[in-house]
Amino acid sequence: MSRFVTLTGLALRELWISFRLLGVVGALLLAGMPAALLPHVLTPDLAGAPPDPLTWLAAALGAALALASGLAAATMATERRRGTAGWMAVRGVGRPTIVLAWFAAFAVLLVVGLVPTALLAWLALGVAVLPAGPLPLAASIAAAGCAGLAGIAVGLLSGSILAPWAAAAATAFPVGAVLVSTALGFSGWSTLPASGIGVLATLDTAARPLADAVRGAGAALATAAVALLLAVMGFDRAEL
């Protein structure tokens, strides 16, 4: 356990030195800007639905989470390619521990970025848009964060078998397409691990936002667990 905590701390230090930490946290904070800056009534979008701060908040958050997933993929591939992971493996650090430490490090980044984003969204929208209070907003953003964890696990899987840029592209674009299209209402989000994004986008009209958010979080965490298991298996067979 102590080795896992140490590796997670080293991973966070590496993310800080390489400015990837600032990139992820900054992208998540910027995702809260639409809620603070956009008026509550805008002209209809290309789909014919009137966009509002919640929709743009969900879409921007989906894009930020896709960025984090792509960075996770590139980071894992880079650690594998430059021999850092191999150096740790030959010194008795288990390969699963390396993967789990990077997953934990990126999970910390999501928490650090999503908490102020949720606070900013609530301060900007308040009871005028969300009469049910802050709990549904917090639950839906937490569910969106769980979708981000699933994306990060997919990124670690890609990074275990692909080159850095290929892994980043193979992760960020599909994850972004799923999350952003869900936010804009282009998919049946209620059955997807990305449903937290869909709940957030329709939070002002959702009948059961808490139940939907919890269900989405569960689906996303299950997806993250499967992808993380596959990432461990792929990394265990990769050349370091």
PDB file of C-alpha atoms in Angstrom:
ATOM      1  CA  MET A   1       0.000   0.000   0.000  1.00  0.00           C
ATOM      2  CA  SER A   2       2.816   2.405   0.882  1.00  0.00           C
ATOM      3  CA  ARG A   3       4.475   1.681  -2.469  1.00  0.00           C
ATOM      4  CA  PHE A   4       1.221   2.465  -4.266  1.00  0.00           C
ATOM      5  CA  VAL A   5       0.885   5.794  -2.424  1.00  0.00           C
ATOM      6  CA  THR A   6       4.510   6.634  -3.203  1.00  0.00           C
ATOM      7  CA  LEU A   7       4.059   5.850  -6.889  1.00  0.00           C
ATOM      8  CA  THR A   8       0.882   7.943  -7.018  1.00  0.00           C
ATOM      9  CA  GLY A   9       2.769  10.857  -5.496  1.00  0.00           C
ATOM     10  CA  LEU A  10       5.569  10.434  -8.032  1.00  0.00           C
ATOM     11  CA  ALA A  11       3.016  10.337 -10.834  1.00  0.00           C
ATOM     12  CA  LEU A  12       1.452  13.579  -9.598  1.00  0.00           C
ATOM     13  CA  ARG A  13       4.902  15.130  -9.379  1.00  0.00           C
ATOM     14  CA  GLU A  14       5.616  14.112 -12.968  1.00  0.00           C
ATOM     15  CA  LEU A  15       2.297  15.585 -14.082  1.00  0.00           C
ATOM     16  CA  TRP A  16       3.142  18.825 -12.282  1.00  0.00           C
ATOM     17  CA  ILE A  17       6.634  19.093 -13.757  1.00  0.00           C
ATOM     18  CA  SER A  18       5.359  18.415 -17.283  1.00  0.00           C
ATOM     19  CA  PHE A  19       2.491  20.946 -16.879  1.00  0.00           C
ATOM     20  CA  ARG A  20      -0.049  18.217 -17.681  1.00  0.00           C
ATOM     21  CA  LEU A  21      -1.549  18.712 -14.221  1.00  0.00           C
ATOM     22  CA  LEU A  22      -2.216  22.366 -14.991  1.00  0.00           C
ATOM     23  CA  GLY A  23      -3.618  21.415 -18.386  1.00  0.00           C
ATOM     24  CA  VAL A  24      -6.174  18.992 -16.984  1.00  0.00           C
ATOM     25  CA  VAL A  25      -7.227  21.111 -14.013  1.00  0.00           C
ATOM     26  CA  GLY A  26      -7.295  24.262 -16.142  1.00  0.00           C
ATOM     27  CA  ALA A  27      -9.480  22.595 -18.785  1.00  0.00           C
ATOM     28  CA  LEU A  28     -11.942  21.464 -16.122  1.00  0.00           C
ATOM     29  CA  LEU A  29     -12.075  24.959 -14.631  1.00  0.00           C
ATOM     30  CA  LEU A  30     -12.623  26.500 -18.054  1.00  0.00           C
ATOM     31  CA  ALA A  31     -15.525  24.099 -18.554  1.00  0.00           C
ATOM     32  CA  GLY A  32     -17.372  26.009 -15.842  1.00  0.00           C
ATOM     33  CA  MET A  33     -17.082  29.301 -17.702  1.00  0.00           C
ATOM     34  CA  PRO A  34     -20.204  28.852 -19.899  1.00  0.00           C
ATOM     35  CA  ALA A  35     -22.390  28.588 -16.811  1.00  0.00           C
ATOM     36  CA  ALA A  36     -20.959  31.853 -15.517  1.00  0.00           C
ATOM     37  CA  LEU A  37     -20.797  33.834 -18.749  1.00  0.00           C
ATOM     38  CA  LEU A  38     -23.633  32.719 -21.012  1.00  0.00           C
ATOM     39  CA  PRO A  39     -27.117  34.235 -20.708  1.00  0.00           C
ATOM     40  CA  HIS A  40     -29.951  31.883 -19.881  1.00  0.00           C
ATOM     41  CA  VAL A  41     -31.601  32.317 -23.292  1.00  0.00           C
ATOM     42  CA  LEU A  42     -29.668  31.975 -26.528  1.00  0.00           C
ATOM     43  CA  THR A  43     -30.533  31.465 -30.188  1.00  0.00           C
ATOM     44  CA  PRO A  44     -31.314  27.879 -31.186  1.00  0.00           C
ATOM     45  CA  ASP A  45     -28.391  25.660 -32.130  1.00  0.00           C
ATOM     46  CA  LEU A  46     -28.039  23.530 -35.272  1.00  0.00           C
ATOM     47  CA  ALA A  47     -30.107  20.737 -33.724  1.00  0.00           C
ATOM     48  CA  GLY A  48     -33.008  23.127 -33.187  1.00  0.00           C
ATOM     49  CA  ALA A  49     -32.886  22.975 -29.385  1.00  0.00           C
ATOM     50  CA  PRO A  50     -32.323  26.184 -27.445  1.00  0.00           C
ATOM     51  CA  PRO A  51     -28.862  25.897 -25.881  1.00  0.00           C
ATOM     52  CA  ASP A  52     -28.478  27.060 -22.323  1.00  0.00           C
ATOM     53  CA  PRO A  53     -25.644  27.300 -19.790  1.00  0.00           C
ATOM     54  CA  LEU A  54     -26.246  23.736 -18.587  1.00  0.00           C
ATOM     55  CA  THR A  55     -25.935  22.304 -22.093  1.00  0.00           C
ATOM     56  CA  TRP A  56     -22.741  24.195 -22.796  1.00  0.00           C
ATOM     57  CA  LEU A  57     -21.386  23.341 -19.346  1.00  0.00           C
ATOM     58  CA  ALA A  58     -21.958  19.639 -20.041  1.00  0.00           C
ATOM     59  CA  ALA A  59     -20.428  19.860 -23.530  1.00  0.00           C
ATOM     60  CA  ALA A  60     -17.370  21.766 -22.305  1.00  0.00           C
ATOM     61  CA  LEU A  61     -16.969  19.337 -19.422  1.00  0.00           C
ATOM     62  CA  GLY A  62     -17.138  16.421 -21.835  1.00  0.00           C
ATOM     63  CA  ALA A  63     -14.404  17.986 -23.962  1.00  0.00           C
ATOM     64  CA  ALA A  64     -12.230  18.581 -20.885  1.00  0.00           C
ATOM     65  CA  LEU A  65     -12.662  14.986 -19.737  1.00  0.00           C
ATOM     66  CA  ALA A  66     -11.750  13.779 -23.226  1.00  0.00           C
ATOM     67  CA  LEU A  67      -8.573  15.878 -23.011  1.00  0.00           C
ATOM     68  CA  ALA A  68      -7.731  14.260 -19.670  1.00  0.00           C
ATOM     69  CA  SER A  69      -8.300  10.818 -21.186  1.00  0.00           C
ATOM     70  CA  GLY A  70      -6.011  11.595 -24.109  1.00  0.00           C
ATOM     71  CA  LEU A  71      -3.306  12.886 -21.780  1.00  0.00           C
ATOM     72  CA  ALA A  72      -3.589   9.724 -19.694  1.00  0.00           C
ATOM     73  CA  ALA A  73      -3.080   7.636 -22.836  1.00  0.00           C
ATOM     74  CA  ALA A  74      -0.086   9.687 -23.974  1.00  0.00           C
ATOM     75  CA  THR A  75       1.435   9.621 -20.495  1.00  0.00           C
ATOM     76  CA  MET A  76       1.202   5.854 -20.151  1.00  0.00           C
ATOM     77  CA  ALA A  77       2.636   5.323 -23.639  1.00  0.00           C
ATOM     78  CA  THR A  78       5.475   7.769 -22.936  1.00  0.00           C
ATOM     79  CA  GLU A  79       6.358   6.093 -19.642  1.00  0.00           C
ATOM     80  CA  ARG A  80       6.460   2.764 -21.442  1.00  0.00           C
ATOM     81  CA  ARG A  81       8.451   4.012 -24.437  1.00  0.00           C
ATOM     82  CA  ARG A  82      11.155   5.920 -22.567  1.00  0.00           C
ATOM     83  CA  GLY A  83      11.839   3.064 -20.146  1.00  0.00           C
ATOM     84  CA  THR A  84      10.684   4.673 -16.898  1.00  0.00           C
ATOM     85  CA  ALA A  85       8.081   1.982 -16.296  1.00  0.00           C
ATOM     86  CA  GLY A  86      10.636  -0.728 -17.158  1.00  0.00           C
ATOM     87  CA  TRP A  87      13.114   0.776 -14.696  1.00  0.00           C
ATOM     88  CA  MET A  88      10.528   0.505 -11.918  1.00  0.00           C
ATOM     89  CA  ALA A  89       9.459  -2.996 -12.967  1.00  0.00           C
ATOM     90  CA  VAL A  90      12.989  -4.438 -12.742  1.00  0.00           C
ATOM     91  CA  ARG A  91      13.239  -3.034  -9.208  1.00  0.00           C
ATOM     92  CA  GLY A  92      10.329  -5.055  -7.960  1.00  0.00           C
ATOM     93  CA  VAL A  93       7.413  -2.718  -8.631  1.00  0.00           C
ATOM     94  CA  GLY A  94       4.517  -4.722  -9.994  1.00  0.00           C
ATOM     95  CA  ARG A  95       3.182  -3.655 -13.359  1.00  0.00           C
ATOM     96  CA  PRO A  96      -0.426  -3.526 -12.066  1.00  0.00           C
ATOM     97  CA  THR A  97       0.743  -1.144  -9.345  1.00  0.00           C
ATOM     98  CA  ILE A  98       2.208   1.191 -11.972  1.00  0.00           C
ATOM     99  CA  VAL A  99      -1.058   1.286 -13.925  1.00  0.00           C
ATOM    100  CA  LEU A 100      -3.182   1.763 -10.810  1.00  0.00           C
ATOM    101  CA  ALA A 101      -0.900   4.551  -9.553  1.00  0.00           C
ATOM    102  CA  TRP A 102      -1.323   6.501 -12.792  1.00  0.00           C
ATOM    103  CA  PHE A 103      -5.068   5.927 -12.669  1.00  0.00           C
ATOM    104  CA  ALA A 104      -5.169   7.245  -9.087  1.00  0.00           C
ATOM    105  CA  ALA A 105      -3.061  10.282 -10.047  1.00  0.00           C
ATOM    106  CA  PHE A 106      -5.438  11.263 -12.839  1.00  0.00           C
ATOM    107  CA  ALA A 107      -8.414  10.602 -10.555  1.00  0.00           C
ATOM    108  CA  VAL A 108      -6.952  13.129  -8.106  1.00  0.00           C
ATOM    109  CA  LEU A 109      -6.708  15.658 -10.935  1.00  0.00           C
ATOM    110  CA  LEU A 110     -10.374  15.146 -11.783  1.00  0.00           C
ATOM    111  CA  VAL A 111     -11.409  15.757  -8.181  1.00  0.00           C
ATOM    112  CA  VAL A 112      -9.213  18.861  -7.918  1.00  0.00           C
ATOM    113  CA  GLY A 113     -10.710  20.269 -11.110  1.00  0.00           C
ATOM    114  CA  LEU A 114     -14.348  19.231 -10.725  1.00  0.00           C
ATOM    115  CA  VAL A 115     -14.943  20.538  -7.193  1.00  0.00           C
ATOM    116  CA  PRO A 116     -14.347  24.233  -8.060  1.00  0.00           C
ATOM    117  CA  THR A 117     -16.148  23.716 -11.384  1.00  0.00           C
ATOM    118  CA  ALA A 118     -19.241  22.516  -9.550  1.00  0.00           C
ATOM    119  CA  LEU A 119     -19.005  25.414  -7.097  1.00  0.00           C
ATOM    120  CA  LEU A 120     -18.654  27.926  -9.932  1.00  0.00           C
ATOM    121  CA  ALA A 121     -21.648  26.437 -11.753  1.00  0.00           C
ATOM    122  CA  TRP A 122     -23.822  26.627  -8.654  1.00  0.00           C
ATOM    123  CA  LEU A 123     -22.821  30.213  -7.883  1.00  0.00           C
ATOM    124  CA  ALA A 124     -23.559  31.192 -11.482  1.00  0.00           C
ATOM    125  CA  LEU A 125     -26.856  29.343 -11.896  1.00  0.00           C
ATOM    126  CA  GLY A 126     -28.319  29.058  -8.400  1.00  0.00           C
ATOM    127  CA  VAL A 127     -31.984  28.507  -7.656  1.00  0.00           C
ATOM    128  CA  ALA A 128     -33.051  30.531 -10.683  1.00  0.00           C
ATOM    129  CA  VAL A 129     -32.085  27.623 -12.931  1.00  0.00           C
ATOM    130  CA  LEU A 130     -31.806  24.790 -10.397  1.00  0.00           C
ATOM    131  CA  PRO A 131     -34.690  25.151  -7.932  1.00  0.00           C
ATOM    132  CA  ALA A 132     -34.026  21.678  -6.459  1.00  0.00           C
ATOM    133  CA  GLY A 133     -30.812  22.933  -4.869  1.00  0.00           C
ATOM    134  CA  PRO A 134     -27.131  22.092  -5.294  1.00  0.00           C
ATOM    135  CA  LEU A 135     -27.362  18.328  -4.613  1.00  0.00           C
ATOM    136  CA  PRO A 136     -28.575  17.295  -8.105  1.00  0.00           C
ATOM    137  CA  LEU A 137     -25.872  19.476  -9.657  1.00  0.00           C
ATOM    138  CA  ALA A 138     -23.181  17.920  -7.479  1.00  0.00           C
ATOM    139  CA  ALA A 139     -24.474  14.411  -8.220  1.00  0.00           C
ATOM    140  CA  SER A 140     -24.557  14.956 -11.984  1.00  0.00           C
ATOM    141  CA  ILE A 141     -21.057  16.472 -12.052  1.00  0.00           C
ATOM    142  CA  ALA A 142     -19.818  13.566  -9.928  1.00  0.00           C
ATOM    143  CA  ALA A 143     -21.411  11.159 -12.421  1.00  0.00           C
ATOM    144  CA  ALA A 144     -19.703  13.066 -15.231  1.00  0.00           C
ATOM    145  CA  GLY A 145     -16.447  12.654 -13.340  1.00  0.00           C
ATOM    146  CA  CYS A 146     -17.054   8.911 -13.176  1.00  0.00           C
ATOM    147  CA  ALA A 147     -17.441   8.976 -16.969  1.00  0.00           C
ATOM    148  CA  GLY A 148     -14.093  10.758 -17.020  1.00  0.00           C
ATOM    149  CA  LEU A 149     -12.591   7.945 -14.945  1.00  0.00           C
ATOM    150  CA  ALA A 150     -13.843   5.478 -17.537  1.00  0.00           C
ATOM    151  CA  GLY A 151     -12.179   7.573 -20.246  1.00  0.00           C
ATOM    152  CA  ILE A 152      -8.920   7.653 -18.303  1.00  0.00           C
ATOM    153  CA  ALA A 153      -8.995   3.871 -17.896  1.00  0.00           C
ATOM    154  CA  VAL A 154      -9.526   3.544 -21.643  1.00  0.00           C
ATOM    155  CA  GLY A 155      -6.607   5.919 -22.135  1.00  0.00           C
ATOM    156  CA  LEU A 156      -4.352   3.775 -19.959  1.00  0.00           C
ATOM    157  CA  LEU A 157      -5.387   0.763 -22.024  1.00  0.00           C
ATOM    158  CA  SER A 158      -4.499   2.573 -25.260  1.00  0.00           C
ATOM    159  CA  GLY A 159      -1.238   3.788 -23.784  1.00  0.00           C
ATOM    160  CA  SER A 160      -0.301   0.237 -22.845  1.00  0.00           C
ATOM    161  CA  ILE A 161      -0.294  -0.945 -26.446  1.00  0.00           C
ATOM    162  CA  LEU A 162       0.101   2.107 -28.739  1.00  0.00           C
ATOM    163  CA  ALA A 163       2.608   4.878 -29.379  1.00  0.00           C
ATOM    164  CA  PRO A 164       1.991   8.164 -27.485  1.00  0.00           C
ATOM    165  CA  TRP A 165       0.323  10.209 -30.226  1.00  0.00           C
ATOM    166  CA  ALA A 166      -1.631   7.248 -31.549  1.00  0.00           C
ATOM    167  CA  ALA A 167      -2.818   6.380 -28.049  1.00  0.00           C
ATOM    168  CA  ALA A 168      -3.856   9.976 -27.355  1.00  0.00           C
ATOM    169  CA  ALA A 169      -5.800  10.263 -30.609  1.00  0.00           C
ATOM    170  CA  ALA A 170      -7.378   6.814 -30.285  1.00  0.00           C
ATOM    171  CA  THR A 171      -8.656   7.812 -26.840  1.00  0.00           C
ATOM    172  CA  ALA A 172      -9.453  11.528 -26.909  1.00  0.00           C
ATOM    173  CA  PHE A 173     -11.482  11.595 -30.121  1.00  0.00           C
ATOM    174  CA  PRO A 174     -13.839   8.664 -29.382  1.00  0.00           C
ATOM    175  CA  VAL A 175     -14.279   9.671 -25.729  1.00  0.00           C
ATOM    176  CA  GLY A 176     -14.892  13.279 -26.728  1.00  0.00           C
ATOM    177  CA  ALA A 177     -17.362  12.259 -29.425  1.00  0.00           C
ATOM    178  CA  VAL A 178     -19.379  10.177 -26.958  1.00  0.00           C
ATOM    179  CA  LEU A 179     -19.361  12.759 -24.150  1.00  0.00           C
ATOM    180  CA  VAL A 180     -20.014  15.855 -26.239  1.00  0.00           C
ATOM    181  CA  SER A 181     -22.721  14.208 -28.358  1.00  0.00           C
ATOM    182  CA  THR A 182     -24.359  13.015 -25.145  1.00  0.00           C
ATOM    183  CA  ALA A 183     -24.310  16.566 -23.766  1.00  0.00           C
ATOM    184  CA  LEU A 184     -25.902  17.895 -26.932  1.00  0.00           C
ATOM    185  CA  GLY A 185     -28.604  15.226 -26.894  1.00  0.00           C
ATOM    186  CA  PHE A 186     -27.449  13.333 -29.968  1.00  0.00           C
ATOM    187  CA  SER A 187     -27.424   9.902 -28.311  1.00  0.00           C
ATOM    188  CA  GLY A 188     -29.544   7.775 -26.006  1.00  0.00           C
ATOM    189  CA  TRP A 189     -27.559   8.799 -22.961  1.00  0.00           C
ATOM    190  CA  SER A 190     -29.819   7.101 -20.438  1.00  0.00           C
ATOM    191  CA  THR A 191     -28.268   3.703 -21.222  1.00  0.00           C
ATOM    192  CA  LEU A 192     -24.638   4.846 -21.535  1.00  0.00           C
ATOM    193  CA  PRO A 193     -21.796   5.199 -19.026  1.00  0.00           C
ATOM    194  CA  ALA A 194     -21.739   8.833 -20.174  1.00  0.00           C
ATOM    195  CA  SER A 195     -25.230   9.448 -18.855  1.00  0.00           C
ATOM    196  CA  GLY A 196     -23.958  11.767 -16.117  1.00  0.00           C
ATOM    197  CA  ILE A 197     -23.148  14.285 -18.854  1.00  0.00           C
ATOM    198  CA  GLY A 198     -26.671  13.923 -20.229  1.00  0.00           C
ATOM    199  CA  VAL A 199     -28.211  14.428 -16.797  1.00  0.00           C
ATOM    200  CA  LEU A 200     -26.136  17.572 -16.306  1.00  0.00           C
ATOM    201  CA  ALA A 201     -27.240  18.991 -19.655  1.00  0.00           C
ATOM    202  CA  THR A 202     -30.932  18.505 -18.795  1.00  0.00           C
ATOM    203  CA  LEU A 203     -30.723  19.119 -15.081  1.00  0.00           C
ATOM    204  CA  ASP A 204     -33.298  21.916 -15.099  1.00  0.00           C
ATOM    205  CA  THR A 205     -35.934  19.642 -16.668  1.00  0.00           C
ATOM    206  CA  ALA A 206     -34.957  16.136 -15.474  1.00  0.00           C
ATOM    207  CA  ALA A 207     -37.646  14.327 -13.496  1.00  0.00           C
ATOM    208  CA  ARG A 208     -35.281  12.212 -11.373  1.00  0.00           C
ATOM    209  CA  PRO A 209     -31.824  13.752 -11.641  1.00  0.00           C
ATOM    210  CA  LEU A 210     -30.394  12.083  -8.545  1.00  0.00           C
ATOM    211  CA  ALA A 211     -31.472   8.586  -9.550  1.00  0.00           C
ATOM    212  CA  ASP A 212     -30.294   9.112 -13.122  1.00  0.00           C
ATOM    213  CA  ALA A 213     -26.951  10.466 -11.936  1.00  0.00           C
ATOM    214  CA  VAL A 214     -26.386   7.532  -9.569  1.00  0.00           C
ATOM    215  CA  ARG A 215     -27.269   5.058 -12.309  1.00  0.00           C
ATOM    216  CA  GLY A 216     -24.911   6.783 -14.734  1.00  0.00           C
ATOM    217  CA  ALA A 217     -22.114   6.847 -12.163  1.00  0.00           C
ATOM    218  CA  GLY A 218     -22.525   3.125 -11.577  1.00  0.00           C
ATOM    219  CA  ALA A 219     -22.391   2.338 -15.291  1.00  0.00           C
ATOM    220  CA  ALA A 220     -19.331   4.557 -15.730  1.00  0.00           C
ATOM    221  CA  LEU A 221     -17.488   2.986 -12.791  1.00  0.00           C
ATOM    222  CA  ALA A 222     -18.251  -0.497 -14.103  1.00  0.00           C
ATOM    223  CA  THR A 223     -16.855   0.531 -17.491  1.00  0.00           C
ATOM    224  CA  ALA A 224     -13.791   2.019 -15.801  1.00  0.00           C
ATOM    225  CA  ALA A 225     -13.190  -1.213 -13.883  1.00  0.00           C
ATOM    226  CA  VAL A 226     -13.344  -3.334 -17.044  1.00  0.00           C
ATOM    227  CA  ALA A 227     -11.095  -0.947 -18.998  1.00  0.00           C
ATOM    228  CA  LEU A 228      -8.642  -0.753 -16.107  1.00  0.00           C
ATOM    229  CA  LEU A 229      -8.472  -4.543 -15.899  1.00  0.00           C
ATOM    230  CA  LEU A 230      -7.755  -4.700 -19.630  1.00  0.00           C
ATOM    231  CA  ALA A 231      -5.131  -1.962 -19.220  1.00  0.00           C
ATOM    232  CA  VAL A 232      -3.380  -3.984 -16.515  1.00  0.00           C
ATOM    233  CA  MET A 233      -3.448  -7.070 -18.728  1.00  0.00           C
ATOM    234  CA  GLY A 234      -2.143  -5.147 -21.734  1.00  0.00           C
ATOM    235  CA  PHE A 235       0.586  -3.439 -19.727  1.00  0.00           C
ATOM    236  CA  ASP A 236       1.601  -6.767 -18.220  1.00  0.00           C
ATOM    237  CA  ARG A 237       2.356  -8.073 -21.740  1.00  0.00           C
ATOM    238  CA  ALA A 238       3.889  -4.907 -23.132  1.00  0.00           C
ATOM    239  CA  GLU A 239       7.606  -4.474 -23.757  1.00  0.00           C
ATOM    240  CA  LEU A 240       9.054  -1.963 -21.318  1.00  0.00           C
TER     241      LEU A 240
END
